[in-house]
Structures are given as structure tokens and as C-alpha cells.
Coordinates of C-alpha atoms in Angstrom, one line a residue:
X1 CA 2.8 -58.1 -95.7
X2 CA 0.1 -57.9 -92.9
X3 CA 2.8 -58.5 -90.2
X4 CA 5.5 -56.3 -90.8
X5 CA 7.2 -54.2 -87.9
X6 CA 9.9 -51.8 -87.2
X7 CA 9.7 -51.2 -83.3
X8 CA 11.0 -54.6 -82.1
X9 CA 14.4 -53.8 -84.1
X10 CA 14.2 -50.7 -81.5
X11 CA 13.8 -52.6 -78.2
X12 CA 16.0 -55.1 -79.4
X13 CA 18.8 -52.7 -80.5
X14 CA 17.7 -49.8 -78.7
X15 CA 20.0 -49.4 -75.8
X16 CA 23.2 -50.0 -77.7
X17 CA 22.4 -46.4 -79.0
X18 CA 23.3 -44.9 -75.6
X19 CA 27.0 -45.5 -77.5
X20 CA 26.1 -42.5 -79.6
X21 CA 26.5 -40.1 -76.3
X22 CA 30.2 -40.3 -76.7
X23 CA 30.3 -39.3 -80.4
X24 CA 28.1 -36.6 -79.6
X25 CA 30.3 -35.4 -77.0
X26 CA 33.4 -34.7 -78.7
X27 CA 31.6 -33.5 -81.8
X28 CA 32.2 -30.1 -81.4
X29 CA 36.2 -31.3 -80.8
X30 CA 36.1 -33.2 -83.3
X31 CA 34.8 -30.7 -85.9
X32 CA 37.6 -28.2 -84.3
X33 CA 40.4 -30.3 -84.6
X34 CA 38.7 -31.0 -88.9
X35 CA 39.1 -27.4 -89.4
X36 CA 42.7 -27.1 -87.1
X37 CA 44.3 -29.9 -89.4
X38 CA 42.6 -28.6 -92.4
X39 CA 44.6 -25.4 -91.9
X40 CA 47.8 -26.8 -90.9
X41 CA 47.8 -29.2 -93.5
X42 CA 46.7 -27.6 -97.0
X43 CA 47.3 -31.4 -99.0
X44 CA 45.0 -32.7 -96.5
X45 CA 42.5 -29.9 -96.8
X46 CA 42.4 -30.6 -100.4
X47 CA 41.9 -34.4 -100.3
X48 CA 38.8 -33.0 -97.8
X49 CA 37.7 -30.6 -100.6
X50 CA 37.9 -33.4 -103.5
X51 CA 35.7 -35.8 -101.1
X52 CA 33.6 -33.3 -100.6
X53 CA 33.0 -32.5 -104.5
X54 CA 32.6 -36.1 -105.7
X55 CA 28.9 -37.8 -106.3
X56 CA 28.6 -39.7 -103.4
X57 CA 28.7 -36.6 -101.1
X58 CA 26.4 -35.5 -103.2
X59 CA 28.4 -31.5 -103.0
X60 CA 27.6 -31.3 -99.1
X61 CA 30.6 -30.8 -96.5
X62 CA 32.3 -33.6 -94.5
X63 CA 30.4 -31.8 -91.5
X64 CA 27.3 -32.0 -93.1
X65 CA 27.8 -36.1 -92.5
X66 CA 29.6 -35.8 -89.4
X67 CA 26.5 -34.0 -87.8
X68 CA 23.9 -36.7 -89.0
X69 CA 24.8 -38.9 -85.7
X70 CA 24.1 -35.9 -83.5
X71 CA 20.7 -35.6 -85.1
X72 CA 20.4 -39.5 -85.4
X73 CA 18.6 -39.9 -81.9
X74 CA 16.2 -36.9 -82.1
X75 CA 14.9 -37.5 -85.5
X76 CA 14.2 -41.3 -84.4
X77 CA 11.8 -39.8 -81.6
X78 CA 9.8 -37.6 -83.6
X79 CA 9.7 -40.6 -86.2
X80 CA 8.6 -42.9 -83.6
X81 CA 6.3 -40.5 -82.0
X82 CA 4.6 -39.9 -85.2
X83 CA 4.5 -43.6 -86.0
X84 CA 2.7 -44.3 -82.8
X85 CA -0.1 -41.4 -83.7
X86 CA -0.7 -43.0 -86.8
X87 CA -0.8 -46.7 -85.7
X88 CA -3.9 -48.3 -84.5
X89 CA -4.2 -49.5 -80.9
X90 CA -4.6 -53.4 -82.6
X91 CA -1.3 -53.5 -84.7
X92 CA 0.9 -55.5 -83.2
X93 CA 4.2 -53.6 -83.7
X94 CA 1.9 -50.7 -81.1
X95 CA 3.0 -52.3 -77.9
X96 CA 6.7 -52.5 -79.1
X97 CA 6.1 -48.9 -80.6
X98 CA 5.7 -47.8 -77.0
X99 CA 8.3 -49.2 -75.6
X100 CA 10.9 -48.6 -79.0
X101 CA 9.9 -44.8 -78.3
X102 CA 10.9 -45.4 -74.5
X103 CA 13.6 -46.2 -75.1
X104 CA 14.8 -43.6 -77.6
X105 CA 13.6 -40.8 -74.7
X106 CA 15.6 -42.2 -72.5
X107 CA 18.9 -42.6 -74.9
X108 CA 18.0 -38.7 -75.9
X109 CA 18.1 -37.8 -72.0
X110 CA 21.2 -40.1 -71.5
X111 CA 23.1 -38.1 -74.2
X112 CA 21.6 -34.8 -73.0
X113 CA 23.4 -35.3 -70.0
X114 CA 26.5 -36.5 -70.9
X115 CA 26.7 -33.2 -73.1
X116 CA 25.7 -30.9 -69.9
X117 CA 28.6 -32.8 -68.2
X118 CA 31.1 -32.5 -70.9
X119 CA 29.8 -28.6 -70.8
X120 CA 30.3 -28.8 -67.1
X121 CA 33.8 -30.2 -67.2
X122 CA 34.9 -28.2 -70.3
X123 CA 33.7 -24.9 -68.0
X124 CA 35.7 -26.3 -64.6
X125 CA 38.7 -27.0 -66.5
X126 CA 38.3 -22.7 -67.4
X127 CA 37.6 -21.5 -64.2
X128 CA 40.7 -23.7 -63.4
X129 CA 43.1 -22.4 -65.8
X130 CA 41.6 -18.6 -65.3
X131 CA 43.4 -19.0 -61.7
X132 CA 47.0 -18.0 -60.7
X133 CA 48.9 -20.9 -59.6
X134 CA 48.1 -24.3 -59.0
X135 CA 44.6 -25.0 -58.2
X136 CA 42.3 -28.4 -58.4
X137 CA 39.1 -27.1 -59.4
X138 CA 37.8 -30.0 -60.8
X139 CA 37.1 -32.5 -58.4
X140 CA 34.3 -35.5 -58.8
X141 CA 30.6 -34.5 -58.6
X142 CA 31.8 -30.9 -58.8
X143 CA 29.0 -29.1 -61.0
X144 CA 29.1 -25.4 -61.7
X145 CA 26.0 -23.1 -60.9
X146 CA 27.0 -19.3 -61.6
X147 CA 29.4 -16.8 -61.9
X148 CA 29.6 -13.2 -61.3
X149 CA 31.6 -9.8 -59.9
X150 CA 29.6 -8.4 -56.5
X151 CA 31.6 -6.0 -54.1
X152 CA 32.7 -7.6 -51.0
X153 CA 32.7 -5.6 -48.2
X154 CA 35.8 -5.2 -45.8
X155 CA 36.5 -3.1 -43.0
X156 CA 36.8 0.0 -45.1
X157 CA 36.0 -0.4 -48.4
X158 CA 34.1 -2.0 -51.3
X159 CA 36.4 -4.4 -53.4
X160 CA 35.4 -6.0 -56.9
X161 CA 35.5 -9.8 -56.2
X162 CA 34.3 -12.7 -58.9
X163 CA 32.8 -15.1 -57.2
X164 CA 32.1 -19.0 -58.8
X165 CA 29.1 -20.5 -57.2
X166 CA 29.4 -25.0 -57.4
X167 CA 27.1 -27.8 -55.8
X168 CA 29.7 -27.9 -52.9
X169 CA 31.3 -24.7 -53.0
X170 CA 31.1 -21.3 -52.9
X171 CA 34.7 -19.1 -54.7
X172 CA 35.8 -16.3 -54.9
X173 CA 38.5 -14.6 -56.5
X174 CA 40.1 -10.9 -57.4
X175 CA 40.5 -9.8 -60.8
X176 CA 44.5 -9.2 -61.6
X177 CA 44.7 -9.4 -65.5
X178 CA 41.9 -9.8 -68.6
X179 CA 40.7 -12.7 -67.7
X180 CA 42.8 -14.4 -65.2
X181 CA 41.8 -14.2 -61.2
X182 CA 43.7 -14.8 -57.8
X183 CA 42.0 -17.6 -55.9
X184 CA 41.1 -15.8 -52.4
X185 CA 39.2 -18.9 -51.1
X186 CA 37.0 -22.1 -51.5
X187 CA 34.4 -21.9 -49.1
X188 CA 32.6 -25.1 -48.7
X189 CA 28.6 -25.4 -48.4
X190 CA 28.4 -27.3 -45.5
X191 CA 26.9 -25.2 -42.5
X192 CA 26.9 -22.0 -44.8
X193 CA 24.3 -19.5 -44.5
X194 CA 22.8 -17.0 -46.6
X195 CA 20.5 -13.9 -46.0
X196 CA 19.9 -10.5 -46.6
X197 CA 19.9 -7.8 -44.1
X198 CA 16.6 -6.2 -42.0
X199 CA 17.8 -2.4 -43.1
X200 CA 16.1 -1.3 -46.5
X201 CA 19.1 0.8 -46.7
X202 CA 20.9 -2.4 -47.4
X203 CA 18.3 -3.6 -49.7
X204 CA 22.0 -4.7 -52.6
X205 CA 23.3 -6.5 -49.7
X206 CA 23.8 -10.1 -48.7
X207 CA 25.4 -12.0 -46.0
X208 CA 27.3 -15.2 -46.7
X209 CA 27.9 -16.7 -43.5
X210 CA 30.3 -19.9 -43.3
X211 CA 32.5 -21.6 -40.9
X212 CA 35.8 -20.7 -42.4
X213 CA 34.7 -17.0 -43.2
X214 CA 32.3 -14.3 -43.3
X215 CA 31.5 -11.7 -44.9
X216 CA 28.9 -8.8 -46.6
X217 CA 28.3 -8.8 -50.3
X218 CA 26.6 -6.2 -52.6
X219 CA 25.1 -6.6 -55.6
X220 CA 24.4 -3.8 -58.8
X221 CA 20.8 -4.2 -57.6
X222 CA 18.4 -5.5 -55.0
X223 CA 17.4 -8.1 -58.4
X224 CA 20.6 -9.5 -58.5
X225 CA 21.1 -9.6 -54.9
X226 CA 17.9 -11.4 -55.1
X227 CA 18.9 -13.7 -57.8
X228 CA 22.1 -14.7 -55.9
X229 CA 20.7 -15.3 -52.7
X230 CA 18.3 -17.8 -54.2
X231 CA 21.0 -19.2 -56.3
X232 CA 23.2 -19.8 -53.1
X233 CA 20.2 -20.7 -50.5
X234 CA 19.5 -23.4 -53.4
X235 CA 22.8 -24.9 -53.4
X236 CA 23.1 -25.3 -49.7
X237 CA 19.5 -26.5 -49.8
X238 CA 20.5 -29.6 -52.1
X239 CA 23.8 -30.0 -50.8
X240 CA 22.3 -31.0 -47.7
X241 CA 19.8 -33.1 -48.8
X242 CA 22.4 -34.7 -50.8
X243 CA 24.9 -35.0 -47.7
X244 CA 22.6 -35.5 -44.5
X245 CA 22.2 -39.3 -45.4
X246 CA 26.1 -39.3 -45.3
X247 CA 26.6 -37.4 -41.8
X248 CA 27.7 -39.6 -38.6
X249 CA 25.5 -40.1 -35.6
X250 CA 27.2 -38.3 -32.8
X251 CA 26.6 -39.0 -29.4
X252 CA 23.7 -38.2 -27.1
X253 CA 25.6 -35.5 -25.2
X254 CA 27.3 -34.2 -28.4
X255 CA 24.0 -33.7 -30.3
X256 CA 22.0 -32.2 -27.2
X257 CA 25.0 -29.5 -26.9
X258 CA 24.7 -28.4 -30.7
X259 CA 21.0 -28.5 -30.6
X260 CA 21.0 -26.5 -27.5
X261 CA 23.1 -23.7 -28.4
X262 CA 22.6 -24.1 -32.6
X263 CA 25.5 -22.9 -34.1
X264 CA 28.5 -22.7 -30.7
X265 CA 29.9 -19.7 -30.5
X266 CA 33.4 -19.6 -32.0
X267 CA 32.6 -22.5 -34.3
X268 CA 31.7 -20.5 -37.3
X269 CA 33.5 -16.9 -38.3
X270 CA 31.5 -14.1 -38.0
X271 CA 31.0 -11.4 -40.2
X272 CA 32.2 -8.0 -39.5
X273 CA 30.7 -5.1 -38.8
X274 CA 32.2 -2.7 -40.9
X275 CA 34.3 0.2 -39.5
X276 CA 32.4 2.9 -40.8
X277 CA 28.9 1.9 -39.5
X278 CA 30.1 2.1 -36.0
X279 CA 31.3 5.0 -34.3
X280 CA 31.0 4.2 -31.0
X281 CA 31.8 0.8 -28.7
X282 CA 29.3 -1.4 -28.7
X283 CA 29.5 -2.6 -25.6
X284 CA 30.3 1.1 -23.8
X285 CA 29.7 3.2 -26.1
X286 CA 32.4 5.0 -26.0
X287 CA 33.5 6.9 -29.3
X288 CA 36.2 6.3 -31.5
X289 CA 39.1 8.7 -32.5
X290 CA 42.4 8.3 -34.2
X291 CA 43.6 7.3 -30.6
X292 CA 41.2 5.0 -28.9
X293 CA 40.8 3.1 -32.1
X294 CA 38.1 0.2 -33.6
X295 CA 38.7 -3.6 -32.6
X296 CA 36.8 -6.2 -34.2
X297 CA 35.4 -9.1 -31.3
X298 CA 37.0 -12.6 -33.7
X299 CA 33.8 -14.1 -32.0
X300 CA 30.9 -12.2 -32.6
X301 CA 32.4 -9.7 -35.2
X302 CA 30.9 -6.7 -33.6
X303 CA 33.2 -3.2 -33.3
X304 CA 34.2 -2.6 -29.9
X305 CA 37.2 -0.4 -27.8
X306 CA 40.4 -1.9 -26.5
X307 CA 38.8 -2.2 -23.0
X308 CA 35.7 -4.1 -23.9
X309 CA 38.1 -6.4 -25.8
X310 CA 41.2 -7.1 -23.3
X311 CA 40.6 -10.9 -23.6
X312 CA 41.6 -13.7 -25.7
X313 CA 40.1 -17.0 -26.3
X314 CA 40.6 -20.5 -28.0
X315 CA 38.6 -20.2 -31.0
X316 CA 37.2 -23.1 -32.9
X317 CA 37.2 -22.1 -36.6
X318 CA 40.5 -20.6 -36.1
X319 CA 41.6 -24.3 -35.1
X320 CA 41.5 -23.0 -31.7
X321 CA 44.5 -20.7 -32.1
X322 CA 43.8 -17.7 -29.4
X323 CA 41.8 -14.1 -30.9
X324 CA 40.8 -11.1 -30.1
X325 CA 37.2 -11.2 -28.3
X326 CA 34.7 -9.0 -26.3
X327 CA 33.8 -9.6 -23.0
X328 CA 30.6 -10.2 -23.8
X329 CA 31.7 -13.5 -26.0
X330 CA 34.2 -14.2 -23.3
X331 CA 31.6 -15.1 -20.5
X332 CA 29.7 -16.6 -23.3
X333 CA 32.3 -18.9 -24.2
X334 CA 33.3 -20.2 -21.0
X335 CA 29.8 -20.6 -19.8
X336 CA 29.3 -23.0 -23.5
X337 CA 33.1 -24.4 -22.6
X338 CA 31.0 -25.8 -18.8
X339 CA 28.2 -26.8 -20.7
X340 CA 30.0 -28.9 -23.3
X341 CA 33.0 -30.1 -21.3
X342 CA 34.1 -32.2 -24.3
X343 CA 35.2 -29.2 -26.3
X344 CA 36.0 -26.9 -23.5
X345 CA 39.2 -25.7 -23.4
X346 CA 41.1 -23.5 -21.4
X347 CA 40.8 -19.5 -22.0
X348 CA 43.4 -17.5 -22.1
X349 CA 43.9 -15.0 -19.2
X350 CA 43.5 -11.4 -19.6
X351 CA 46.7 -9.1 -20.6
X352 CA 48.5 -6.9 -17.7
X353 CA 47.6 -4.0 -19.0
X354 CA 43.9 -2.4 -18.3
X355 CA 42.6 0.1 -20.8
X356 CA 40.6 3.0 -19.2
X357 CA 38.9 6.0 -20.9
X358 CA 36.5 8.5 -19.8
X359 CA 33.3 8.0 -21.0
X360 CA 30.7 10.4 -22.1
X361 CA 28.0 9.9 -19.8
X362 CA 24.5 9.3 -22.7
X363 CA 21.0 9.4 -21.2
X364 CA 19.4 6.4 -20.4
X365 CA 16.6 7.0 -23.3
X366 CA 19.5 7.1 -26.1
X367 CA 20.5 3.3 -25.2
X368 CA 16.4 2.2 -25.1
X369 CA 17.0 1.8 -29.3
X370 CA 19.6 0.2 -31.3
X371 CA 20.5 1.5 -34.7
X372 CA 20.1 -1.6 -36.1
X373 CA 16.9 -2.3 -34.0
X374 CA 14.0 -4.3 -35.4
X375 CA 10.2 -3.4 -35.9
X376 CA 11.3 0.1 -36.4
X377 CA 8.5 2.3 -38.9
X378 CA 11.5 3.1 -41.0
X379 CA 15.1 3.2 -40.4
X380 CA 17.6 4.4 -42.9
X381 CA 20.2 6.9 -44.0
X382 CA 19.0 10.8 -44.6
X383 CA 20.7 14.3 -45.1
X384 CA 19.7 16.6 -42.4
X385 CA 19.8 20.7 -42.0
X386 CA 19.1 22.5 -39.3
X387 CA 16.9 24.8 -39.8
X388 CA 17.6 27.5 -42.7
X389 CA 21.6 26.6 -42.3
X390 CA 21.9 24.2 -45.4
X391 CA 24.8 22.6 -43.9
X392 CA 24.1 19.4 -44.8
X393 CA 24.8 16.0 -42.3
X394 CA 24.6 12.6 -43.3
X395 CA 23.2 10.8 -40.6
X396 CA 21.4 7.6 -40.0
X397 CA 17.6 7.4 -38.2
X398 CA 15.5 5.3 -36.7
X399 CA 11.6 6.1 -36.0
X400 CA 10.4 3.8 -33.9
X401 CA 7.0 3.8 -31.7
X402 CA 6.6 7.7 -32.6
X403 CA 10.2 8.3 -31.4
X404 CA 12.6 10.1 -34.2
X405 CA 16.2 8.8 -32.9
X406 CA 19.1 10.0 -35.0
X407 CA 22.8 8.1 -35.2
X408 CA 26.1 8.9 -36.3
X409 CA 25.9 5.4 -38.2
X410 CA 23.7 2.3 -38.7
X411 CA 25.2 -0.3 -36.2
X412 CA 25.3 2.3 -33.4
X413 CA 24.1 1.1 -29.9
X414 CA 23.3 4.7 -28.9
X415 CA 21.6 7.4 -30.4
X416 CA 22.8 11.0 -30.5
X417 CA 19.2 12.5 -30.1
X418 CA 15.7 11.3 -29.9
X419 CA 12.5 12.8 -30.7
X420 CA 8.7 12.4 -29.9
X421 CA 7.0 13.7 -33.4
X422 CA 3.4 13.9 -31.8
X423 CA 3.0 17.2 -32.4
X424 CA 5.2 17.6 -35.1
X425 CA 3.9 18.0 -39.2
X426 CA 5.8 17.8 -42.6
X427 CA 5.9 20.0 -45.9
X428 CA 6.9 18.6 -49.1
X429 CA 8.7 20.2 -51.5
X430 CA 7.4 20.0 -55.2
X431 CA 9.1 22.4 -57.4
X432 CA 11.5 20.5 -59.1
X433 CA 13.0 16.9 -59.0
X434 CA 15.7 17.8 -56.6
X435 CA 13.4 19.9 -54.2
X436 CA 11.2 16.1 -54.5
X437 CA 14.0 14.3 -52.5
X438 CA 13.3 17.2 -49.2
X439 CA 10.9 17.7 -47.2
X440 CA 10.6 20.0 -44.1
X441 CA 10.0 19.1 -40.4
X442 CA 8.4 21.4 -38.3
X443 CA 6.5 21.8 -34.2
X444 CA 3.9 24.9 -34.7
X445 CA 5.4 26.9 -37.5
X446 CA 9.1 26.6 -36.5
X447 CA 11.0 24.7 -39.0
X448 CA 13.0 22.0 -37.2
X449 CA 14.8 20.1 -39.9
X450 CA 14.9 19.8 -43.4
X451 CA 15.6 16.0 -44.8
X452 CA 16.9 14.9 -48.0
X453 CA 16.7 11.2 -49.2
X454 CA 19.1 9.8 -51.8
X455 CA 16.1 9.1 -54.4
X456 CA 12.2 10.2 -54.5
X457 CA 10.7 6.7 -53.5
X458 CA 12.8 6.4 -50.7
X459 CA 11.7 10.2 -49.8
X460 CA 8.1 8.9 -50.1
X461 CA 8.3 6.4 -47.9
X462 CA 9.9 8.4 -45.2
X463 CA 7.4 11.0 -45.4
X464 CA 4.5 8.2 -44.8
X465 CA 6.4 6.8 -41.9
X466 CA 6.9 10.3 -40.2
X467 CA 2.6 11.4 -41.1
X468 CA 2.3 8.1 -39.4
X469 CA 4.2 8.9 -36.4
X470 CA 2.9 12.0 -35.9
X471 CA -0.7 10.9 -35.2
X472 CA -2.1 9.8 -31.5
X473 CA -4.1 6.8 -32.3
X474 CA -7.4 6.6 -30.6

């Protein structure tokens, strides 16, 4: 006949097929729990095996036919889509056509997802039994991003951690056994922040900041430090856009405080600096020995002496139980506490006891530039020798405006020496790959220093930004 069609079966039928999605689902359980009975149950694997061998399966396996559901819904798209090449524009099945093939696109996207969410749920329910006690990991609208070990930076030391990245949360977790992890925390996405630190010595590093805690990450490489913190920025990204139509209005004098001052101080954990990149108060710069030992300010996580850190206050994100903090962040905290009475509250009072300690009295021109200071030429760890002595000294500098300043460490507020390099001019060192890491420093023939960098670009790079400093600019 002139008038027969095919595509109106489609739109009329079409979405009941959206009922295949669940078949499609649990086909890969269903074909598990075929080949699980079929082992436990040797009369029933043979009544499988005769089916199997008689005419009407035509000598194909029972997951041959099981399968042809799956590939029920693709195979009608490419048929309809070649259908529609081949029909003209006049027919009048080509209007149904369209919409028949529609429809089928949109039952093959419907089951596509309810596969990524069965994948999605199958992979929660195994991050939730790789933990150690009772955890709920699977909660609704919980989707999983990425997975992965980074080193997690604490006061001291770098520790393995595996961290599980979902749309609302960030976990990690410490290895115990093959396989199965100890939950350390779930750190929600709301008012995290992510970034990576100004140093190019840092260039594996990452800071996760959040209001429950903080911390420093580091990755095998500056690529996947790269490829987490856009995995991470990304989450929070579409978490809030997912959650900002959901936040209450606050009120006037509420929003005008949080907008004034962005994050409060105390609101949100800070990270800390660690120990080792700080060996001196950063407030007085007094240095550290066994005795007049490291404190950490709970407010503002810098590394500061028992005197500069006499006070306690009412914290926020400690659910204003009293910490540790600087006196810096104490006068900060109760001028915010007057400017937003409504969350003031009341600080606690400094201890009896005063700490004293005599302080090395440091020029004026060693404070000018921070070890961590910005703009700087170049600023990174090198080994340094004095002259012919090869007694090597891992120290961290900092050239900045034509200035060489040298620390003990990278978050030092005062630098041990400082040197104007006009005047000053390099030599390289070419014989051999280890002599390409050094190069010499000297001020009219008199060798200086000799420098050694950890690799040859970084060596390169240092050697540009000290021929740089070295020249007057007209």
C-alpha cells in the first residue's frame, strides 16, 4: 500500500519504552546472579545448557537473548535515523518519523542515566563499605566525582590520605588495610575554598580551605595538583549554583557584617602553617628552640611564641569553645565582636602568667620583606656554600627589587641576611649534569656563594632572575 507507516506505532508507544531503563539496570545483576545459580545448582545449569542447545535458540546462549533488550533502544535509533535519511520530505509517516526518533533519543538518554545512577549508587554503597565502622555514605542527590591518595600536610610531616571527592562533599580517609580506610572527615562544600599557593616551590601543593577544617595537600605532580584543583573548584562551583536559590535572606545588618568583613574571622578554620617553615615568631620574631617552643594562633593558623599567644577567645567554628590565638587575631576579634554585636561574645581574659624572652635585636631592613612576600623576581628553596667551604645549607631566598634576602625557612617574617646584587655577576657551571644544577656568585672576582637548585630548570630560572637583578635599568 501507498499509505503504510511505522512511526506513529513509535509516538503512540514510544514512551512506555522508558520501562526498559530498569531492565537495563540490573542486567549486569541479573547476568551475575545466571552464572552464580548456574554454579551452585549444576541440575539447573543443565536445564540452561539443554535450552540453550535446542532449535529455537538457534545454539546461542541464554545471555545472548537477555542482552537483546539492552541493545533494543539503540538499534531503534540508528533504524529510525536511517529511515528518516531515506524518506522523502512528502511521505506522511516523515513528520511522525521525527518525532518517533525524538522520542527514542530521549528514552536512550533516560536509560543512560538511570545506568550512570545505578553506577553512581553501586560505587557509594563501596566507598561505604571500604570504611571502618558505621558510616552513611549514601545519602539522596549524593553523586561521586573522584578519588585519589595526595599527602596531607600536618605540623610535621607528610601523611598518605585518600581523599573521595562528591557534589556536596569533600572525604577523606587513611589507609589501614588492602582496601579498607578510616573515615577522618566529611567536609561539606558549602563555603569551601580551594587554591594553590603563590611559591613555585609549592608548585604540588593545594589549599583546601573549609569551615570545619583546613588544611595543605600535595599532589605526585603540579598535573594532578592541577587536575584536582579544578575538579574541587568545579564542585563548589555547581554546588553553589545549585544551593544559592535555597539560602535564607538574612537581615540587613546581618548581610552588611558578612559582606563587610567576607569571611569573619574565627568562622572558618584556618590552615596551618607548618612547623618546619617557620623558625621564628611571626609576630616577634623571636626564634624557636626546644624550650621557647611553636604555638599555632586557632584563628589565623600562623606559628607564633607563647607570648604573642597568651590569649584565648570564643571561636565560631569551634562552636565557640575558647582556643589558642595571637594577639594580633585577639584585637581583631573583638574589634569584629563591636562591629557585629549580634555575634559578639565575650573574650576570655588573658592567663596570670606573662611570658618574656629576650629577643635578638634584627635590623630594620630584615623585617622590609616577608618570606612569603608577593611580587618577588623569584623566591624559592636553594643550597648555598660559602665560598670554597662546600658545606652545604639549605636555605630559603627571596630576590626581590634587586635585593638577595636569605631565610632560615619559607614563612619567615625576617630574613637572616640581605643583599643588593648591583654589582654582583654569575658563572655557570657546565661540565656535567650535576655541576648544571650550580652556579657561582661573585662581586669583582671574589667568589661569594655557590648555589645548587634541586633540578636544572629550576637552576635556569634562578640564574635569569639573579642576571636580571644584577643590571641598573636606565
Amino acid at each position: 500500500s501507498d499509505h503504510q507507516r511505522l512511526s506513529d506505532i513509535f509516538v503512540q508507544k514510544g514512551p512506555y519504552l522508558k520501562m526498559y531503563s530498569t531492565y537495563i539496570r540490573q542486567f549486569d545483576n541479573n547476568v551475575a546472579l545466571l552464572d552464580e545459580q548456574c554454579r551452585k545448582n549444576t541440575a539447573f545449569a543443565a536445564v540452561v545448557k539443554e535450552f540453550e542447545m535446542s532449535p529455537r535458540c538457534a545454539s546461542l546462549a541464554l545471555k545472548h537473548y537477555l542482552l537483546k533488550p539492552v541493545q533494543r533502544i539503540p538499534q531503534y535509533q540508528l533504524l529510525l535515523t536511517d529511515y528518516l535519511k531515506n524518506l522523502p520530505e512528502d511521505s506522511e509517516d516523515y513528520k511522525d518519523t521525527q518525532a518517533a526518533l525524538g522520542i527514542v533519543k530521549e528514552v536512550a538518554n533516560h536509560a543512560n542515566d538511570i545506568m550512570k545512577q545505578g553506577d553512581n549508587f553501586q560505587k557509594l554503597m563501596q566507598i561505604q563499605y571500604s570504611l571502618n565502622g558505621h558510616h552513611e555514605i549514601v545519602q539522596p542527590g549524593r553523586v561521586f566525582l573522584k578519588e585519589g591518595t595526595l599527602m596531607k600536610l600536618s605540623r610535621k610531616v607528610m601523611q598518605p590520605r585518600v581523599f573521595f571527592l562528591f557534589n556536596d562533599a569533600l572525604m577523606y580517609t587513611t589507609p589501614v588495610q588492602s582496601g579498607q580506610y578510616k573515615l577522618n572527615s566529611v567536609l561539606s562544600l558549602a563555603g569551601m575554598k580551594v587554591s594553590k599557593p603563590s611559591q613555585e616551590a609549592y608548585q604540588n601543593e593545594l589549599n583546601i580551605e573549609s569551615v570545619e577544617r583546613s588544611f595543605i595537600l600535595s599532589a605526585s605532580s603540579a598535573t594532578e595538583r592541577d587536575e584536582w584543583l579544578e575538579a574541587i573548584a568545579k564542585a563548589i562551583d555547581d554546588y553553589t549554583k545549585k544551593k544559592i536559590t535555597f539560602i535564607s535572606s538574612r537581615s540587613q545588618e546581618e548581610a552588611e557584617c558578612v559582606v563587610d568583613t567576607g569571611a569573619p574571622l574565627g568562622s572558618k578554620a584556618p590552615i596551618w602553617i607548618p612547623d618546619l617553615r617557620a623558625t621564628m615568631c611571626m609576630i616577634c620574631t623571636c626564634e624557636f628552640t626546644l624550650t621557647w617552643r611553636r604555638h599555632h594562633c586557632r584563628a589565623c593558623g600562623r606559628v607564633v611564641c607563647q607570648a604573642c599567644s597568651a590569649n584565648k577567645y570564643y571561636l565560631e567554628y569551634l562552636k565557640n569553645q575558647p582556643a589558642r590565638v595571637c594577639d594580633h587575631c585577639f584585637v581583631k576579634l573583638q574589634e569584629n565582636s563591636d562591629r557585629c554585636a549580634s555575634t559578639s561574645v565575650s573574650p576570655i581574659k588573658p592567663g596570670a602568667f606573662s611570658f618574656t624572652r629576650k629577643q635578638k635585636k634584627i635590623p630594620a631592613a630584615l623585617k622590609e620583606v616577608s618570606a612569603n612576600t608577593e611580587n618577588s623576581s623569584m623566591s624559592g628553596y636553594l643550597n648555598r656554600s660559602k665560598g670554597y667551604k662546600k658545606q652545604w645549607k639549605r636555605l630559603w631566598f627571596v630576590i626581590k627589587n634587586k635585593v638577595l634576602y636569605t631565610y632560615a625557612a619559607s614563612e619567615d617574617v625576617a630574613a637572616l641576611e640581605s643583599q643588593p646584587l648591583l654589582g654582583f655577576f654569575l658563572r655557570e657551571e657546565k661540565n656535567g649534569p650535576a655541576q648544571k644544577l650550580q652556579f657561582k656568585l661573585y662581586h669583582k672576582n671574589t667568589l661569594f656563594y655557590i648555589f645548587k637548585a634541586d633540578d636544572i630548570p629550576t637552576a635556569q630560572r634562578w640564574i635569569e632572575a639573579f642576571q636580571e637583578a644584577m643590571i641598573l635599568e636606565q
